[in-house]
Coordinates of C-alpha atoms in Angstrom, one line a residue:
Chain A
X1 CA -15.5 25.8 16.6
X2 CA -18.4 25.7 19.2
X3 CA -19.2 22.2 17.8
X4 CA -15.8 21.1 19.1
X5 CA -16.6 22.0 22.4
X6 CA -19.4 19.8 22.5
X7 CA -17.8 17.1 20.8
X8 CA -14.8 17.3 23.4
X9 CA -17.5 17.0 26.2
X10 CA -19.1 14.1 24.7
X11 CA -15.5 12.8 24.4
X12 CA -14.9 13.2 27.7
X13 CA -17.8 11.5 29.1
X14 CA -16.8 8.7 26.4
X15 CA -13.3 8.6 27.9
X16 CA -14.7 8.6 31.4
X17 CA -17.3 5.9 30.9
X18 CA -15.0 3.5 29.0
X19 CA -12.4 4.2 31.6
X20 CA -9.6 4.7 29.1
X21 CA -6.3 3.6 30.2
X22 CA -4.2 6.2 29.0
X23 CA -6.6 8.7 30.2
X24 CA -6.8 7.0 33.5
X25 CA -3.4 6.9 33.8
X26 CA -2.6 10.6 33.0
X27 CA -5.6 11.7 35.6
X28 CA -4.0 9.7 38.5
X29 CA -0.6 10.7 37.8
X30 CA -2.0 14.5 38.0
X31 CA -3.9 13.7 41.2
X32 CA -1.0 11.9 42.5
X33 CA 1.8 14.8 41.8
X34 CA -0.4 17.4 43.1
X35 CA -1.6 15.8 46.0
X36 CA 1.8 15.3 46.8
X37 CA 3.2 18.7 46.0
X38 CA 0.1 20.1 48.1
X39 CA 0.9 17.6 51.2
X40 CA 4.5 18.4 50.9
X41 CA 3.9 22.1 51.0
X42 CA 1.4 22.0 54.0
X43 CA 4.7 20.6 55.9
X44 CA 6.5 23.7 55.5
X45 CA 4.0 26.4 54.8
X46 CA 1.2 25.9 57.5
X47 CA 3.5 25.9 60.8
X48 CA 4.9 29.4 59.0
X49 CA 1.9 30.8 58.1
X50 CA 0.1 30.2 61.7
X51 CA 3.8 31.7 63.1
X52 CA 3.2 35.0 60.8
X53 CA -0.4 35.0 61.5
X54 CA -0.3 34.6 65.5
X55 CA 2.9 36.6 66.5
X56 CA 4.0 40.3 66.1
X57 CA 7.1 39.6 64.5
X58 CA 9.5 41.7 63.4
X59 CA 9.4 42.7 59.8
X60 CA 6.1 40.9 59.6
X61 CA 4.7 43.3 56.9
X62 CA 7.5 43.1 54.6
X63 CA 7.4 39.4 55.0
X64 CA 3.5 39.0 54.4
X65 CA 4.0 41.5 51.1
X66 CA 6.7 39.0 50.0
X67 CA 4.4 36.1 50.1
X68 CA 1.6 38.0 48.4
X69 CA 3.9 38.7 45.8
X70 CA 5.1 35.4 45.2
X71 CA 1.3 34.4 44.8
X72 CA 1.3 35.8 41.1
X73 CA 4.5 34.1 40.1
X74 CA 4.3 33.3 36.7
X75 CA 4.6 29.1 36.4
X76 CA 7.1 28.8 33.6
X77 CA 9.2 31.4 35.3
X78 CA 9.4 29.6 38.3
X79 CA 9.7 26.1 36.3
X80 CA 12.8 27.7 34.1
X81 CA 14.4 28.7 37.4
X82 CA 13.9 25.2 38.9
X83 CA 15.0 23.5 35.5
X84 CA 18.4 25.6 35.7
X85 CA 19.0 24.5 39.1
X86 CA 18.0 20.5 38.6
X87 CA 19.7 20.2 34.9
X88 CA 22.7 17.9 35.0
X89 CA 24.8 20.9 35.0
X90 CA 23.0 22.7 37.2
X91 CA 23.7 22.8 41.3
X92 CA 21.3 20.0 42.1
X93 CA 22.0 18.2 38.9
X94 CA 23.6 15.5 41.1
X95 CA 19.9 14.6 42.3
X96 CA 19.0 13.3 39.2
X97 CA 15.4 14.8 39.6
X98 CA 14.8 16.2 36.0
X99 CA 12.2 14.5 34.0
X100 CA 11.0 12.9 37.4
X101 CA 7.4 12.8 38.9
X102 CA 9.4 14.3 41.8
X103 CA 10.7 17.2 40.0
X104 CA 7.2 18.3 39.4
X105 CA 6.0 17.3 43.1
X106 CA 8.9 19.6 44.3
X107 CA 8.3 22.8 41.9
X108 CA 4.4 22.6 42.5
X109 CA 5.1 22.3 46.1
X110 CA 7.3 25.6 45.9
X111 CA 4.4 27.1 43.8
X112 CA 1.9 26.7 46.3
X113 CA 3.7 27.7 49.3
X114 CA 3.3 31.3 49.2
X115 CA -1.0 30.3 49.0
X116 CA -0.9 28.4 52.1
X117 CA 1.2 30.8 53.7
X118 CA -0.8 34.0 53.0
X119 CA -3.9 32.2 53.8
X120 CA -3.2 30.7 56.7
X121 CA -1.5 33.8 57.8
X122 CA -4.5 36.0 57.3
X123 CA -7.2 33.7 58.5
X124 CA -5.2 33.3 62.0
X125 CA -5.0 37.0 62.1
X126 CA -8.6 37.5 61.4
X127 CA -10.0 34.9 64.3
X128 CA -6.8 35.9 67.1
X129 CA -8.2 39.1 69.0
X130 CA -11.5 37.8 70.1
X131 CA -10.8 34.0 70.6
X132 CA -7.7 34.2 72.1
X133 CA -8.7 36.6 74.6
X134 CA -12.1 34.9 75.2
X135 CA -9.8 31.5 75.5
X136 CA -7.7 33.5 78.6
X137 CA -10.6 35.3 80.2
X138 CA -12.0 31.5 80.4
X139 CA -9.0 30.1 82.2
X140 CA -7.2 28.7 79.4
X141 CA -3.2 28.1 79.5
X142 CA -1.4 29.9 76.3
X143 CA -1.0 26.5 74.8
X144 CA -4.6 25.8 75.4
X145 CA -5.6 29.5 73.3
X146 CA -3.3 28.7 70.5
X147 CA -5.1 25.8 70.0
X148 CA -8.5 27.3 70.4
X149 CA -7.3 30.1 67.9
X150 CA -6.0 27.4 65.6
X151 CA -9.5 25.5 65.6
X152 CA -11.5 28.5 64.8
X153 CA -9.2 29.1 61.5
X154 CA -9.5 25.8 60.4
X155 CA -12.1 26.4 57.8
X156 CA -9.9 29.0 56.6
X157 CA -6.8 26.6 56.5
X158 CA -8.8 24.0 54.7
X159 CA -9.8 26.3 52.0
X160 CA -6.1 27.1 51.6
X161 CA -5.4 24.1 51.3
X162 CA -7.6 23.3 48.5
X163 CA -7.0 26.4 46.7
X164 CA -3.1 25.2 46.5
X165 CA -4.4 21.7 45.2
X166 CA -6.5 23.5 42.7
X167 CA -3.7 25.4 41.6
X168 CA -0.9 22.6 41.4
X169 CA -3.3 20.3 39.4
X170 CA -3.9 23.5 37.0
X171 CA -0.4 24.7 36.4
X172 CA 1.4 24.0 33.4
X173 CA 4.8 25.8 33.0
X174 CA 6.4 23.8 36.0
X175 CA 5.3 20.4 34.6
X176 CA 6.1 21.0 31.0
X177 CA 9.9 22.2 31.8
X178 CA 10.7 19.9 35.0
X179 CA 8.9 17.0 33.8
X180 CA 9.1 17.2 30.1
X181 CA 5.6 15.8 29.1
X182 CA 7.0 12.2 28.9
X183 CA 4.5 10.0 27.9
X184 CA 4.0 7.0 30.6
X185 CA 6.3 8.7 33.3
X186 CA 5.3 12.6 33.9
X187 CA 2.3 13.4 31.5
X188 CA -0.3 15.2 33.8
X189 CA -3.7 16.3 32.7
X190 CA -2.2 19.9 31.6
X191 CA 0.3 19.0 29.7
X192 CA -1.6 16.1 27.8
X193 CA -3.8 19.0 26.9
X194 CA -1.3 20.6 25.3
X195 CA 0.1 18.1 23.5
X196 CA -3.3 17.8 21.9
X197 CA -3.9 20.9 21.2
X198 CA -0.4 21.1 19.3
X199 CA -1.5 17.9 17.4
X200 CA -4.7 19.4 16.2
X201 CA -6.8 17.2 18.4
X202 CA -8.9 19.2 19.8
X203 CA -11.7 17.1 21.1
X204 CA -9.2 15.3 23.1
X205 CA -8.1 18.3 24.7
X206 CA -11.2 19.5 25.9
X207 CA -12.2 16.0 27.0
X208 CA -8.9 16.4 29.4
X209 CA -9.8 20.2 30.5
X210 CA -13.1 19.1 31.1
X211 CA -11.5 15.9 33.4
X212 CA -9.4 18.7 35.4
X213 CA -12.3 20.8 35.7
X214 CA -14.4 17.8 37.3
X215 CA -11.7 17.2 39.9
X216 CA -11.5 21.1 40.7
X217 CA -15.0 21.4 40.6
X218 CA -16.0 18.0 42.6
X219 CA -13.0 19.0 45.4
X220 CA -14.2 22.6 45.9
X221 CA -17.9 21.2 46.3
X222 CA -16.6 18.6 48.7
X223 CA -15.2 21.3 50.8
X224 CA -18.0 23.2 50.8
X225 CA -20.1 20.6 52.1
X226 CA -18.2 19.6 55.0
X227 CA -17.3 23.1 56.0
X228 CA -21.6 23.2 56.3
X229 CA -22.0 20.2 58.5
Chain B
X1 CA -14.5 21.0 68.8
X2 CA -17.3 21.2 66.1
X3 CA -15.0 22.0 63.4
X4 CA -12.2 19.8 63.9
X5 CA -14.2 16.7 62.6
X6 CA -14.7 18.4 58.9
X7 CA -10.9 19.0 59.0
X8 CA -10.1 15.3 59.7
X9 CA -12.5 14.1 57.3
X10 CA -11.1 16.0 54.6
X11 CA -7.6 14.9 55.5
X12 CA -8.6 11.6 55.3
X13 CA -10.5 11.8 52.1
X14 CA -7.3 13.8 50.4
X15 CA -4.7 11.6 51.8
X16 CA -6.8 8.5 50.6
X17 CA -7.3 10.0 47.1
X18 CA -3.5 10.6 47.0
X19 CA -2.7 7.3 48.4
X20 CA -4.9 5.1 45.8
X21 CA -3.6 7.1 43.0
X22 CA -0.1 7.2 43.9
X23 CA -0.3 3.1 44.7
X24 CA -2.1 2.7 41.3
X25 CA 0.2 4.6 39.5
X26 CA 3.3 2.9 40.9
X27 CA 1.7 -0.5 40.3
X28 CA 1.7 0.6 36.5
X29 CA 5.0 1.4 36.5
X30 CA 7.0 -1.2 39.0
X31 CA 7.6 -3.8 36.5
X32 CA 10.5 -1.4 34.9
X33 CA 14.1 -2.3 35.4
X34 CA 14.8 -0.5 32.0
X35 CA 17.1 2.0 30.9
X36 CA 16.2 5.1 29.7
X37 CA 17.3 7.3 26.9
X38 CA 16.0 10.8 26.5
X39 CA 15.5 12.1 23.2
X40 CA 15.0 16.0 23.0
X41 CA 13.2 16.3 19.3
X42 CA 12.2 18.8 17.4
X43 CA 8.0 19.3 17.6
X44 CA 7.3 18.3 13.9
X45 CA 8.4 14.8 14.5
X46 CA 6.8 14.5 17.8
X47 CA 3.7 16.5 17.5
X48 CA 2.9 15.0 14.1
X49 CA 2.7 11.7 15.7
X50 CA 5.6 10.4 13.7
X51 CA 7.6 9.0 16.4
X52 CA 4.6 6.8 18.5
X53 CA 5.2 4.0 16.4
X54 CA 8.8 4.0 16.1
X55 CA 9.0 4.2 19.8
X56 CA 6.6 1.4 20.2
X57 CA 8.9 -1.0 17.9
X58 CA 12.2 0.1 19.4
X59 CA 10.8 -0.1 23.3
X60 CA 9.6 -3.5 22.7
X61 CA 12.9 -4.6 20.8
X62 CA 15.4 -3.2 23.4
X63 CA 15.3 -3.1 27.0
X64 CA 15.3 0.9 26.7
X65 CA 12.5 3.5 27.4
X66 CA 12.5 6.2 25.5
X67 CA 12.0 9.7 27.2
X68 CA 10.8 12.3 24.3
X69 CA 11.0 15.8 25.3
X70 CA 9.3 17.6 22.5
X71 CA 10.8 20.9 21.8
X72 CA 12.3 23.4 19.1
X73 CA 15.7 22.7 17.6
X74 CA 16.9 25.7 19.5
X75 CA 16.1 24.1 23.1
X76 CA 16.9 20.7 22.0
X77 CA 20.2 21.8 21.5
X78 CA 20.6 23.8 24.7
X79 CA 19.3 20.5 26.5
X80 CA 21.9 18.4 25.0
X81 CA 24.4 21.2 26.0
X82 CA 23.3 20.9 29.7
X83 CA 23.4 17.3 29.7
X84 CA 19.5 16.8 29.8
X85 CA 19.3 14.9 26.7
X86 CA 21.1 11.7 25.3
X87 CA 20.1 12.2 21.7
X88 CA 18.6 14.7 19.6
X89 CA 16.5 15.1 16.5
X90 CA 16.8 18.4 15.1
X91 CA 16.6 19.8 11.5
X92 CA 18.7 23.2 11.1
X93 CA 22.1 22.3 9.4
X94 CA 23.6 25.2 10.1
X95 CA 23.2 25.0 13.9
X96 CA 24.1 21.4 13.7
X97 CA 27.4 22.2 12.2
X98 CA 28.2 24.5 15.1
X99 CA 26.9 21.8 17.5
X100 CA 29.4 19.3 16.2
X101 CA 32.2 21.7 15.9
X102 CA 31.4 22.8 19.5
X103 CA 32.2 19.2 20.3
X104 CA 28.9 18.4 21.8
X105 CA 27.6 16.2 19.1
X106 CA 28.8 13.0 17.6
X107 CA 27.4 10.3 14.9
X108 CA 25.2 12.6 12.9
X109 CA 22.9 10.7 10.5
X110 CA 20.3 12.3 8.3
X111 CA 17.0 10.3 9.0
X112 CA 14.6 11.9 6.9
X113 CA 13.4 14.9 4.7
X114 CA 10.3 16.9 3.4
X115 CA 10.0 20.2 2.1
X116 CA 8.7 23.2 4.0
X117 CA 6.0 25.0 2.2
X118 CA 4.7 28.7 1.9
X119 CA 1.1 28.8 2.6
X120 CA -1.2 31.7 2.7
X121 CA -5.4 32.6 2.3
X122 CA -6.9 31.3 -0.9
X123 CA -7.6 34.7 -2.1
X124 CA -3.5 34.9 -2.3
X125 CA -3.7 39.1 -2.1
X126 CA 0.5 38.8 -3.0
X127 CA 0.1 36.9 -5.6
X128 CA 2.7 34.5 -5.0
X129 CA 1.3 31.2 -6.1
X130 CA 3.9 28.7 -7.6
X131 CA 6.5 31.4 -7.7
X132 CA 10.0 31.0 -6.9
X133 CA 10.7 31.4 -3.0
X134 CA 12.7 34.9 -3.0
X135 CA 10.3 35.9 -5.5
X136 CA 7.5 35.2 -3.7
X137 CA 8.7 36.7 -0.5
X138 CA 9.7 40.3 -2.1
X139 CA 6.1 40.3 -3.4
X140 CA 4.5 39.4 0.3
X141 CA 7.2 42.1 1.7
X142 CA 5.6 44.6 -1.1
X143 CA 2.0 43.6 -0.4
X144 CA 2.7 44.0 3.2
X145 CA 4.2 47.4 3.2
X146 CA 1.1 48.3 1.4
X147 CA -1.3 47.1 4.0
X148 CA -2.5 43.8 1.9
X149 CA -0.6 41.0 3.4
X150 CA 0.2 39.8 6.7
X151 CA 3.3 37.4 7.5
X152 CA 3.0 35.4 10.8
X153 CA 7.1 34.0 12.2
X154 CA 7.5 31.7 14.9
X155 CA 9.8 33.6 16.2
X156 CA 11.1 31.1 18.8
X157 CA 14.7 29.7 17.3
X158 CA 13.0 26.9 16.2
X159 CA 14.5 24.7 13.2
X160 CA 11.6 26.2 11.3
X161 CA 12.3 29.8 12.2
X162 CA 16.1 29.6 11.5
X163 CA 15.0 28.5 8.1
X164 CA 12.7 31.0 7.6
X165 CA 15.4 33.7 8.6
X166 CA 17.4 32.0 5.7
X167 CA 15.0 32.6 3.3
X168 CA 14.7 36.2 4.1
X169 CA 18.4 36.5 3.9
X170 CA 18.5 35.1 0.5
X171 CA 15.7 37.4 -0.7
X172 CA 18.0 40.1 0.1
X173 CA 16.0 41.3 3.6
X174 CA 17.7 41.6 7.1
X175 CA 15.4 39.7 9.3
X176 CA 16.0 42.4 12.1
X177 CA 14.6 45.1 10.3
X178 CA 12.1 43.0 8.7
X179 CA 10.8 41.8 12.3
X180 CA 10.2 45.8 13.3
X181 CA 7.5 46.2 10.6
X182 CA 4.0 46.3 11.6
X183 CA 2.9 43.6 8.5
X184 CA 5.4 41.0 10.2
X185 CA 3.9 39.4 13.3
X186 CA 5.9 36.9 15.6
X187 CA 4.2 34.5 17.4
X188 CA 6.9 33.1 19.7
X189 CA 4.8 29.9 19.8
X190 CA 5.0 26.1 18.3
X191 CA 4.0 25.5 14.8
X192 CA 0.6 24.6 15.1
X193 CA -0.6 27.4 17.3
X194 CA 1.4 29.5 15.0
X195 CA -0.5 28.2 11.9
X196 CA -3.8 29.3 14.1
X197 CA -3.1 32.5 14.4
X198 CA -2.0 33.0 10.6
X199 CA -5.6 31.2 10.0
X200 CA -7.3 33.7 12.2
X201 CA -5.4 36.8 10.4
X202 CA -5.4 35.5 6.7
X203 CA -1.8 35.8 6.8
X204 CA 1.3 33.9 5.1
X205 CA 3.5 31.6 6.9
X206 CA 6.2 29.1 6.4
X207 CA 5.0 26.1 8.0
X208 CA 6.4 22.2 8.1
X209 CA 4.5 20.0 5.4
X210 CA 3.5 17.5 8.5
X211 CA 2.1 19.5 10.8
X212 CA 0.2 21.5 7.7
X213 CA -1.2 18.5 6.7
X214 CA -2.6 17.4 9.9
X215 CA -4.0 21.0 10.9
X216 CA -5.5 21.4 7.1
X217 CA -6.8 17.7 7.0
X218 CA -8.4 18.2 10.0
X219 CA -10.4 21.3 9.1
X220 CA -8.5 23.4 11.8
X221 CA -7.1 25.9 9.2
X222 CA -8.2 27.0 5.7
X223 CA -5.1 28.4 4.5
X224 CA -3.6 27.0 1.3
X225 CA -0.2 25.7 0.2
X226 CA 0.9 28.5 -2.3
X227 CA 5.0 27.3 -2.6
X228 CA 6.3 24.2 -2.3
X229 CA 8.9 21.8 -3.6
X230 CA 11.5 24.2 -4.2
X231 CA 15.2 23.3 -3.5
X232 CA 15.4 26.5 -1.0
X233 CA 12.6 24.6 0.8
X234 CA 14.4 21.4 1.8
X235 CA 13.8 20.4 5.6
X236 CA 16.5 17.8 6.5
X237 CA 16.2 15.9 9.4
X238 CA 19.1 14.3 11.4
X239 CA 19.8 12.5 14.7
X240 CA 22.7 13.4 16.7
X241 CA 24.0 11.7 19.7
X242 CA 25.4 13.7 22.4
X243 CA 29.3 13.4 23.0
X244 CA 30.0 11.9 26.3
X245 CA 33.3 13.0 26.2
X246 CA 32.3 16.7 26.5
X247 CA 29.0 16.0 28.3
X248 CA 29.5 13.9 31.3
X249 CA 26.9 11.0 32.1
X250 CA 24.9 10.7 29.0
X251 CA 23.5 7.3 27.8
X252 CA 25.9 7.2 24.6
X253 CA 25.6 3.3 24.0
X254 CA 21.4 3.4 23.8
X255 CA 22.2 7.0 21.8
X256 CA 24.0 4.6 19.3
X257 CA 21.7 2.2 19.3
X258 CA 18.7 4.3 18.8
X259 CA 20.4 5.9 15.9
X260 CA 21.0 2.5 14.2
X261 CA 17.5 1.8 14.6
X262 CA 16.2 5.3 13.1
X263 CA 18.2 4.4 10.1
X264 CA 17.2 0.7 9.8
X265 CA 15.0 -0.6 6.7
X266 CA 12.4 -1.1 9.2
X267 CA 12.3 2.2 11.0
X268 CA 12.9 3.9 7.0
X269 CA 9.6 2.0 6.1
X270 CA 7.7 3.5 9.3
X271 CA 8.5 7.0 8.5
X272 CA 8.0 6.7 4.9
X273 CA 4.2 5.2 5.5
X274 CA 3.1 6.8 8.5
X275 CA -0.2 8.4 7.8
X276 CA 0.4 8.0 4.0
X277 CA -3.1 6.4 4.0
X278 CA -4.9 9.2 5.6
X279 CA -3.3 12.3 3.6
X280 CA -2.5 10.5 0.5
X281 CA 0.9 11.5 0.6
X282 CA 3.8 11.0 2.9
X283 CA 4.4 13.6 5.6
X284 CA 8.4 12.8 5.9
X285 CA 10.4 10.9 3.7
X286 CA 13.1 8.4 4.4
X287 CA 16.4 9.8 3.5
X288 CA 18.8 6.7 4.2
X289 CA 18.6 4.7 1.0
X290 CA 18.4 7.5 -1.3
X291 CA 21.8 9.0 0.0
X292 CA 22.8 5.5 0.1
X293 CA 21.8 4.4 -3.6
X294 CA 21.4 8.1 -5.1
X295 CA 18.2 6.9 -6.6
X296 CA 17.2 10.5 -7.4
X297 CA 20.1 12.4 -8.5
X298 CA 18.8 16.1 -8.4
X299 CA 17.2 15.8 -4.7
X300 CA 20.0 13.8 -3.5
X301 CA 22.6 16.7 -4.6
X302 CA 19.6 19.3 -3.1
X303 CA 20.5 17.5 0.4
X304 CA 24.3 17.5 -0.3
X305 CA 24.4 20.9 -0.8
X306 CA 22.1 21.8 2.2
X307 CA 22.9 19.7 4.9
X308 CA 26.1 18.3 4.1
X309 CA 29.4 19.3 6.0
X310 CA 32.5 19.0 3.9
X311 CA 31.0 16.7 1.6
X312 CA 29.6 14.1 4.2
X313 CA 26.8 14.1 6.7
X314 CA 29.6 13.4 9.7
X315 CA 32.7 14.4 9.4
X316 CA 35.1 11.4 10.4
X317 CA 36.6 13.4 13.2
X318 CA 32.7 13.6 14.9
X319 CA 31.8 10.0 14.3
X320 CA 33.2 8.9 17.7
X321 CA 34.3 4.9 16.4
X322 CA 31.1 4.1 15.1
X323 CA 31.9 3.3 11.3
X324 CA 29.0 1.1 10.8
X325 CA 26.6 4.1 10.8
X326 CA 27.9 5.4 7.6
X327 CA 28.7 2.0 5.6

């Protein structure tokens, strides 16, 4: 069995070097879907996370616990719930989103929302006491103080964004349930890996996994390097 | 301001990656304007690769893109009832009959058949080689209860699992009770993964011949075929269009075009020859001419007994005005 992992690794390099059209398409689609999902999630999650982290809200502890708990939601469970909503006979069936890339984008955006919210809230909370007070003592207005706070929390927020993207691109349940793994339309790296495994094409499955790892690993290294500068 | 620079850099980088990927992706699929047909299919047809050449041929002849969703027979019917599929390819005649009488399916056509196989370790601890199915299952139960054999079941309401439950029943066992015995494991997974589990455990298992040959030929499993080509192991695949009168918004016209394509000589030949050169035998056998011309009376009789309803593959009230499919 170990020889298959080695074979898979060699196969992965071959596929990357030769620029295999099908694999390239699947990889680009994965980047597009999970990247868009992450950006979409940021639009609503980042303000929410900063709000929760920077204000003394009523029931704050409950809200934070809720998002912390949602971090661990099984993707196939979330996928099933969204399938029932988006199915033609479901309440959102009229939108005709099922088995389209946009269905996966929405699903993954919902999946990573708790990650961005939780990590952003924690990041803002961690820096709050010192910075905001310091800014105010230096004569900053409330808005300027909040900006200073946000800037201080940025590296951690960046990390939240990267973690979200990684979770989105590596998940299987939602892509399978909402996308249907349709060749040429909704097949992404994880669903293609599953299909290759089911077909007994282990070298291809390993190769796809290695491409996925390259993306996730490369992005993490890039963020770390940027953070250090 | 020291730390805003990396953020902007990173944001720009991320946006760039996304937009490049998105535009490349859309560029590649932009030239469409074609209709789509969603086909929920049993895994054994799709995961063996049988549908790949058929898809290519069909899409080149018709302005229709086929979207195959590879799931178990149970889930395929669920999809269809909810309006999320236009055609289903399935292999569980008893459930198919319920699907037709429930009003969800019309224009059923039997497209192919093969045989399930009971496979197990080369050592064959329950001594079932070449026995009749019922006798083999009885021996496996005895060996299992005395700790000498393990049976792995799909346990997922797939066509294969439904078949397995029928086989246990006709051998005189109650599936629900059997499932509680420690030597019977339910994988809850697809055929391929269940084969791998059975292989690790040196267990007996019911498998479709197509997936088995793919895994065995690829050296992924070493389990052997012990019982096969028995009437009880017959496996019949049908295509059923989803009834637009019952389920709104389905693409019925293209569904019929696809079914007509599946029963054409061209597609039937493709089914017969699929990977025959690799495995030295057909993974699936075409059924249309066999049933029409009655070339092998015994086999035809088996299919009629097993997969016909009221003496026909599709009673007239479920044909929805397409008599040409049954000429």
